[in-house]
PDB file of C-alpha atoms in Angstrom:
ATOM      1  CA  MET A   1     -23.814 -24.941  58.927  1.00 53.00           C
ATOM      2  CA  PRO A   2     -22.827 -21.807  57.008  1.00 58.00           C
ATOM      3  CA  TYR A   3     -19.222 -20.462  56.998  1.00 54.00           C
ATOM      4  CA  PRO A   4     -18.500 -17.350  59.249  1.00 55.00           C
ATOM      5  CA  VAL A   5     -18.305 -14.181  57.320  1.00 54.00           C
ATOM      6  CA  LEU A   6     -15.612 -12.247  58.258  1.00 50.00           C
ATOM      7  CA  PRO A   7     -16.014  -8.547  58.416  1.00 53.00           C
ATOM      8  CA  GLN A   8     -13.894  -6.620  55.379  1.00 53.00           C
ATOM      9  CA  VAL A   9     -11.417  -4.093  56.572  1.00 49.00           C
ATOM     10  CA  PRO A  10     -10.598  -1.752  53.691  1.00 53.00           C
ATOM     11  CA  ASN A  11      -7.062  -1.559  53.324  1.00 56.00           C
ATOM     12  CA  LYS A  12      -6.307   1.146  50.571  1.00 56.00           C
ATOM     13  CA  ARG A  13      -2.633   0.171  50.420  1.00 56.00           C
ATOM     14  CA  ARG A  14      -3.521  -3.473  49.745  1.00 55.00           C
ATOM     15  CA  ARG A  15      -5.869  -2.581  46.985  1.00 59.00           C
ATOM     16  CA  ALA A  16      -3.352  -0.012  45.511  1.00 57.00           C
ATOM     17  CA  ALA A  17      -0.508  -2.615  45.439  1.00 55.00           C
ATOM     18  CA  VAL A  18      -2.875  -5.409  44.070  1.00 54.00           C
ATOM     19  CA  ALA A  19      -3.709  -2.678  41.286  1.00 58.00           C
ATOM     20  CA  VAL A  20      -0.212  -1.680  40.365  1.00 55.00           C
ATOM     21  CA  GLY A  21       0.639  -5.426  40.332  1.00 57.00           C
ATOM     22  CA  THR A  22      -2.259  -6.321  38.032  1.00 60.00           C
ATOM     23  CA  LEU A  23      -1.382  -3.537  35.699  1.00 53.00           C
ATOM     24  CA  LEU A  24       2.354  -4.338  35.480  1.00 51.00           C
ATOM     25  CA  ALA A  25       1.669  -8.047  35.086  1.00 56.00           C
ATOM     26  CA  THR A  26      -0.957  -7.158  32.212  1.00 58.00           C
ATOM     27  CA  VAL A  27       1.710  -4.722  30.645  1.00 51.00           C
ATOM     28  CA  LEU A  28       4.530  -7.428  30.810  1.00 51.00           C
ATOM     29  CA  LEU A  29       2.173 -10.034  29.320  1.00 55.00           C
ATOM     30  CA  ALA A  30       1.350  -7.911  26.437  1.00 58.00           C
ATOM     31  CA  ALA A  31       4.798  -6.865  25.574  1.00 54.00           C
ATOM     32  CA  CYS A  32       5.662 -10.482  25.676  1.00 53.00           C
ATOM     33  CA  GLY A  33       2.908 -11.690  23.290  1.00 54.00           C
ATOM     34  CA  ALA A  34       1.193 -13.776  25.784  1.00 49.00           C
ATOM     35  CA  THR A  35      -2.624 -13.655  25.991  1.00 48.00           C
ATOM     36  CA  THR A  36      -4.900 -13.146  29.053  1.00 45.00           C
ATOM     37  CA  ALA A  37      -7.088 -16.049  30.354  1.00 47.00           C
ATOM     38  CA  ASP A  38     -10.081 -13.829  28.845  1.00 48.00           C
ATOM     39  CA  GLU A  39      -8.510 -13.881  25.358  1.00 46.00           C
ATOM     40  CA  THR A  40      -7.741 -17.486  25.441  1.00 46.00           C
ATOM     41  CA  ALA A  41     -11.385 -18.409  26.432  1.00 46.00           C
ATOM     42  CA  ASP A  42     -12.487 -16.266  23.731  1.00 48.00           C
ATOM     43  CA  SER A  43      -9.932 -17.924  21.066  1.00 45.00           C
ATOM     44  CA  LYS A  44     -11.329 -21.292  22.113  1.00 47.00           C
ATOM     45  CA  SER A  45     -15.023 -20.237  21.523  1.00 44.00           C
ATOM     46  CA  PRO A  46     -16.485 -20.458  18.119  1.00 45.00           C
ATOM     47  CA  SER A  47     -16.902 -16.901  17.729  1.00 45.00           C
ATOM     48  CA  GLY A  48     -13.414 -16.231  19.009  1.00 44.00           C
ATOM     49  CA  GLN A  49     -12.128 -18.695  16.271  1.00 46.00           C
ATOM     50  CA  ALA A  50     -13.944 -16.975  13.793  1.00 46.00           C
ATOM     51  CA  GLY A  51     -12.651 -13.442  14.762  1.00 45.00           C
ATOM     52  CA  SER A  52      -9.397 -14.721  14.768  1.00 42.00           C
ATOM     53  CA  ALA A  53      -9.526 -16.186  11.433  1.00 46.00           C
ATOM     54  CA  THR A  54     -10.921 -12.942  10.056  1.00 44.00           C
ATOM     55  CA  GLN A  55      -8.167 -11.108  11.471  1.00 45.00           C
ATOM     56  CA  ALA A  56      -5.557 -13.715   9.937  1.00 46.00           C
ATOM     57  CA  GLU A  57      -7.415 -13.647   6.702  1.00 48.00           C
ATOM     58  CA  SER A  58      -7.604  -9.694   6.833  1.00 48.00           C
ATOM     59  CA  SER A  59      -3.887  -9.367   7.263  1.00 53.00           C
ATOM     60  CA  GLU A  60      -3.214 -11.505   3.900  1.00 54.00           C
ATOM     61  CA  PRO A  61      -3.473  -9.686   0.677  1.00 53.00           C
ATOM     62  CA  THR A  62      -6.328 -10.488  -1.321  1.00 52.00           C
ATOM     63  CA  ALA A  63      -5.921 -11.843  -4.728  1.00 56.00           C
ATOM     64  CA  THR A  64      -9.229 -10.984  -6.031  1.00 55.00           C
ATOM     65  CA  ALA A  65      -8.522  -7.569  -6.797  1.00 63.00           C
ATOM     66  CA  PRO A  66      -5.895  -6.725  -9.818  1.00 68.00           C
ATOM     67  CA  PRO A  67      -3.400  -4.196  -9.403  1.00 80.00           C
ATOM     68  CA  GLY A  68      -4.292  -0.779 -10.829  1.00 88.00           C
ATOM     69  CA  PRO A  69      -2.252   0.751 -13.807  1.00 86.00           C
ATOM     70  CA  ALA A  70       0.043   2.794 -11.412  1.00 86.00           C
ATOM     71  CA  ARG A  71       0.417  -0.132  -9.098  1.00 88.00           C
ATOM     72  CA  LYS A  72       1.846  -2.117 -12.107  1.00 86.00           C
ATOM     73  CA  LEU A  73       4.104   0.636 -13.516  1.00 87.00           C
ATOM     74  CA  ALA A  74       5.562   0.881 -10.046  1.00 86.00           C
ATOM     75  CA  ASP A  75       5.968  -3.106  -9.537  1.00 85.00           C
ATOM     76  CA  VAL A  76       7.632  -2.971 -12.854  1.00 86.00           C
ATOM     77  CA  ASP A  77      10.131  -0.079 -11.944  1.00 83.00           C
ATOM     78  CA  GLY A  78      10.775  -1.840  -8.888  1.00 78.00           C
ATOM     79  CA  ASP A  79      12.844   1.178  -7.442  1.00 81.00           C
ATOM     80  CA  GLY A  80      10.388   1.724  -4.444  1.00 83.00           C
ATOM     81  CA  ARG A  81       9.067   4.674  -5.661  1.00 87.00           C
ATOM     82  CA  PRO A  82       5.218   4.711  -4.300  1.00 90.00           C
ATOM     83  CA  ALA A  83       2.703   3.771  -6.650  1.00 90.00           C
ATOM     84  CA  GLU A  84       0.912   7.352  -5.593  1.00 92.00           C
ATOM     85  CA  HIS A  85       3.532   8.966  -7.874  1.00 92.00           C
ATOM     86  CA  TYR A  86       2.696   7.085 -10.733  1.00 90.00           C
ATOM     87  CA  GLU A  87      -1.153   7.698 -10.068  1.00 93.00           C
ATOM     88  CA  GLN A  88      -0.541  11.362 -10.076  1.00 94.00           C
ATOM     89  CA  VAL A  89       1.188  11.419 -13.486  1.00 93.00           C
ATOM     90  CA  LEU A  90      -1.189   9.082 -14.942  1.00 94.00           C
ATOM     91  CA  ALA A  91      -4.179  11.230 -13.544  1.00 93.00           C
ATOM     92  CA  ALA A  92      -2.646  14.414 -15.371  1.00 93.00           C
ATOM     93  CA  LEU A  93      -2.199  12.338 -18.679  1.00 93.00           C
ATOM     94  CA  ALA A  94      -5.219  10.354 -19.153  1.00 93.00           C
ATOM     95  CA  PRO A  95      -7.681  12.996 -19.842  1.00 93.00           C
ATOM     96  CA  ARG A  96      -5.440  14.248 -22.877  1.00 93.00           C
ATOM     97  CA  CYS A  97      -5.300  10.846 -24.224  1.00 93.00           C
ATOM     98  CA  LYS A  98      -7.434   8.737 -26.138  1.00 94.00           C
ATOM     99  CA  GLU A  99      -6.169   5.684 -24.411  1.00 93.00           C
ATOM    100  CA  GLY A 100      -7.333   4.600 -21.051  1.00 92.00           C
ATOM    101  CA  ALA A 101      -5.149   4.262 -17.971  1.00 90.00           C
ATOM    102  CA  GLU A 102      -4.662   0.462 -18.607  1.00 91.00           C
ATOM    103  CA  GLU A 103      -3.705   1.236 -22.270  1.00 94.00           C
ATOM    104  CA  LEU A 104      -1.269   4.011 -20.940  1.00 94.00           C
ATOM    105  CA  VAL A 105       0.533   1.220 -18.872  1.00 93.00           C
ATOM    106  CA  THR A 106       1.401  -0.707 -22.287  1.00 94.00           C
ATOM    107  CA  VAL A 107       2.150   2.517 -23.985  1.00 95.00           C
ATOM    108  CA  VAL A 108       4.959   3.433 -21.421  1.00 94.00           C
ATOM    109  CA  ASP A 109       6.282  -0.102 -21.742  1.00 94.00           C
ATOM    110  CA  VAL A 110       6.591  -0.121 -25.362  1.00 94.00           C
ATOM    111  CA  THR A 111       8.063   3.344 -25.466  1.00 94.00           C
ATOM    112  CA  LEU A 112      10.560   2.073 -22.697  1.00 94.00           C
ATOM    113  CA  LYS A 113      11.611  -0.814 -24.911  1.00 94.00           C
ATOM    114  CA  SER A 114      11.985   1.282 -27.866  1.00 93.00           C
ATOM    115  CA  LEU A 115      14.341   3.662 -25.947  1.00 93.00           C
ATOM    116  CA  ARG A 116      16.549   0.576 -24.624  1.00 92.00           C
ATOM    117  CA  GLU A 117      16.689  -0.732 -28.108  1.00 92.00           C
ATOM    118  CA  LYS A 118      18.044   2.568 -29.461  1.00 90.00           C
ATOM    119  CA  GLY A 119      21.008   2.604 -26.657  1.00 92.00           C
ATOM    120  CA  VAL A 120      18.928   5.210 -24.485  1.00 90.00           C
ATOM    121  CA  ASP A 121      20.164   4.432 -20.763  1.00 87.00           C
ATOM    122  CA  GLY A 122      18.720   5.929 -17.495  1.00 87.00           C
ATOM    123  CA  GLU A 123      14.934   5.601 -18.233  1.00 91.00           C
ATOM    124  CA  THR A 124      12.549   4.086 -16.293  1.00 92.00           C
ATOM    125  CA  GLU A 125       8.981   3.446 -16.468  1.00 93.00           C
ATOM    126  CA  PHE A 126       8.202   6.497 -14.411  1.00 94.00           C
ATOM    127  CA  SER A 127      10.552   8.780 -16.247  1.00 93.00           C
ATOM    128  CA  VAL A 128       8.995   7.556 -19.444  1.00 94.00           C
ATOM    129  CA  LEU A 129       5.389   8.295 -17.987  1.00 94.00           C
ATOM    130  CA  GLN A 130       6.873  11.892 -17.086  1.00 94.00           C
ATOM    131  CA  HIS A 131       8.277  12.827 -20.269  1.00 92.00           C
ATOM    132  CA  LEU A 132       4.959  11.602 -22.150  1.00 92.00           C
ATOM    133  CA  GLU A 133       3.050  13.646 -19.853  1.00 92.00           C
ATOM    134  CA  HIS A 134       5.146  16.656 -20.633  1.00 90.00           C
ATOM    135  CA  TRP A 135       5.187  15.762 -24.195  1.00 87.00           C
ATOM    136  CA  VAL A 136       1.309  15.446 -24.960  1.00 89.00           C
ATOM    137  CA  PRO A 137      -0.180  19.418 -24.823  1.00 86.00           C
ATOM    138  CA  ALA A 138      -2.812  19.998 -22.220  1.00 85.00           C
ATOM    139  CA  GLY A 139      -6.002  21.851 -23.188  1.00 83.00           C
ATOM    140  CA  GLN A 140      -6.839  20.412 -26.581  1.00 83.00           C
ATOM    141  CA  PRO A 141      -8.872  17.256 -27.733  1.00 91.00           C
ATOM    142  CA  ARG A 142      -7.652  13.926 -26.685  1.00 92.00           C
ATOM    143  CA  ILE A 143      -4.917  12.506 -28.977  1.00 92.00           C
ATOM    144  CA  ALA A 144      -3.443   9.127 -29.423  1.00 93.00           C
ATOM    145  CA  CYS A 145      -0.794   9.133 -26.786  1.00 93.00           C
ATOM    146  CA  ALA A 146       0.727   6.000 -28.282  1.00 94.00           C
ATOM    147  CA  SER A 147       1.534   8.182 -31.428  1.00 92.00           C
ATOM    148  CA  SER A 148       2.996  10.777 -29.216  1.00 91.00           C
ATOM    149  CA  ALA A 149       4.962   8.301 -27.221  1.00 92.00           C
ATOM    150  CA  LYS A 150       6.621   6.899 -30.583  1.00 92.00           C
ATOM    151  CA  ASP A 151       7.367  10.678 -31.453  1.00 90.00           C
ATOM    152  CA  TYR A 152       9.264  10.939 -28.171  1.00 90.00           C
ATOM    153  CA  ALA A 153      11.083   7.786 -28.493  1.00 91.00           C
ATOM    154  CA  VAL A 154      12.325   9.024 -32.031  1.00 90.00           C
ATOM    155  CA  SER A 155      13.352  12.254 -30.522  1.00 90.00           C
ATOM    156  CA  ARG A 156      15.678  10.891 -28.203  1.00 87.00           C
ATOM    157  CA  ASP A 157      19.058   9.956 -29.081  1.00 79.00           C
ATOM    158  CA  ALA A 158      21.473   7.272 -27.624  1.00 67.00           C
ATOM    159  CA  THR A 159      23.564   8.353 -24.559  1.00 59.00           C
TER     160      THR A 159
END
C-alpha cells in the first residue's frame, strides 16, 4: 500500500529560516576548520585523496629547483631584504660583466670577505653588490667585474 502524499504547502518563512540557518552553519563550520559531508566523502574517495595529496605537496617547497643568484645573496645576507632587490641590481650589473650572474655571486662574496679582512665594517652582500654596480661603468664593452671588485676593495679604508 503506498503512503499517502501530503500536499506541500509553501511556507516562505520556513524556507527563509532554513536557508539562513544553513548559511550560518556553513560559515561557522568553515571558520572552525570543519569539513562538510561532501568534502569528507570526497576526501575518502581515491580522487579526493589524490587532490588532497597534491594540495599538501604543492604547499611544500620543491627541492628540485636550486635558488637563483639573487636568492642566494639574499639568503646569505639574512637581513630580510627581498630577493627582488638583489635581482634588480644583478640585472643592471650583469650586462656589463664578463661573468655570469652565478659568478657574480662569488665575486660579491669574495669582495665582502676581503673588506671584512681589511676591517671594513657595515658592508653586506647587498651593499657590495650596489657598490660594484656603481663602480663598473655602463655603456662600454663587458669587463671582468672580479677585477673591478678587487679595485673597489682596495680603495676602501677600514672604518
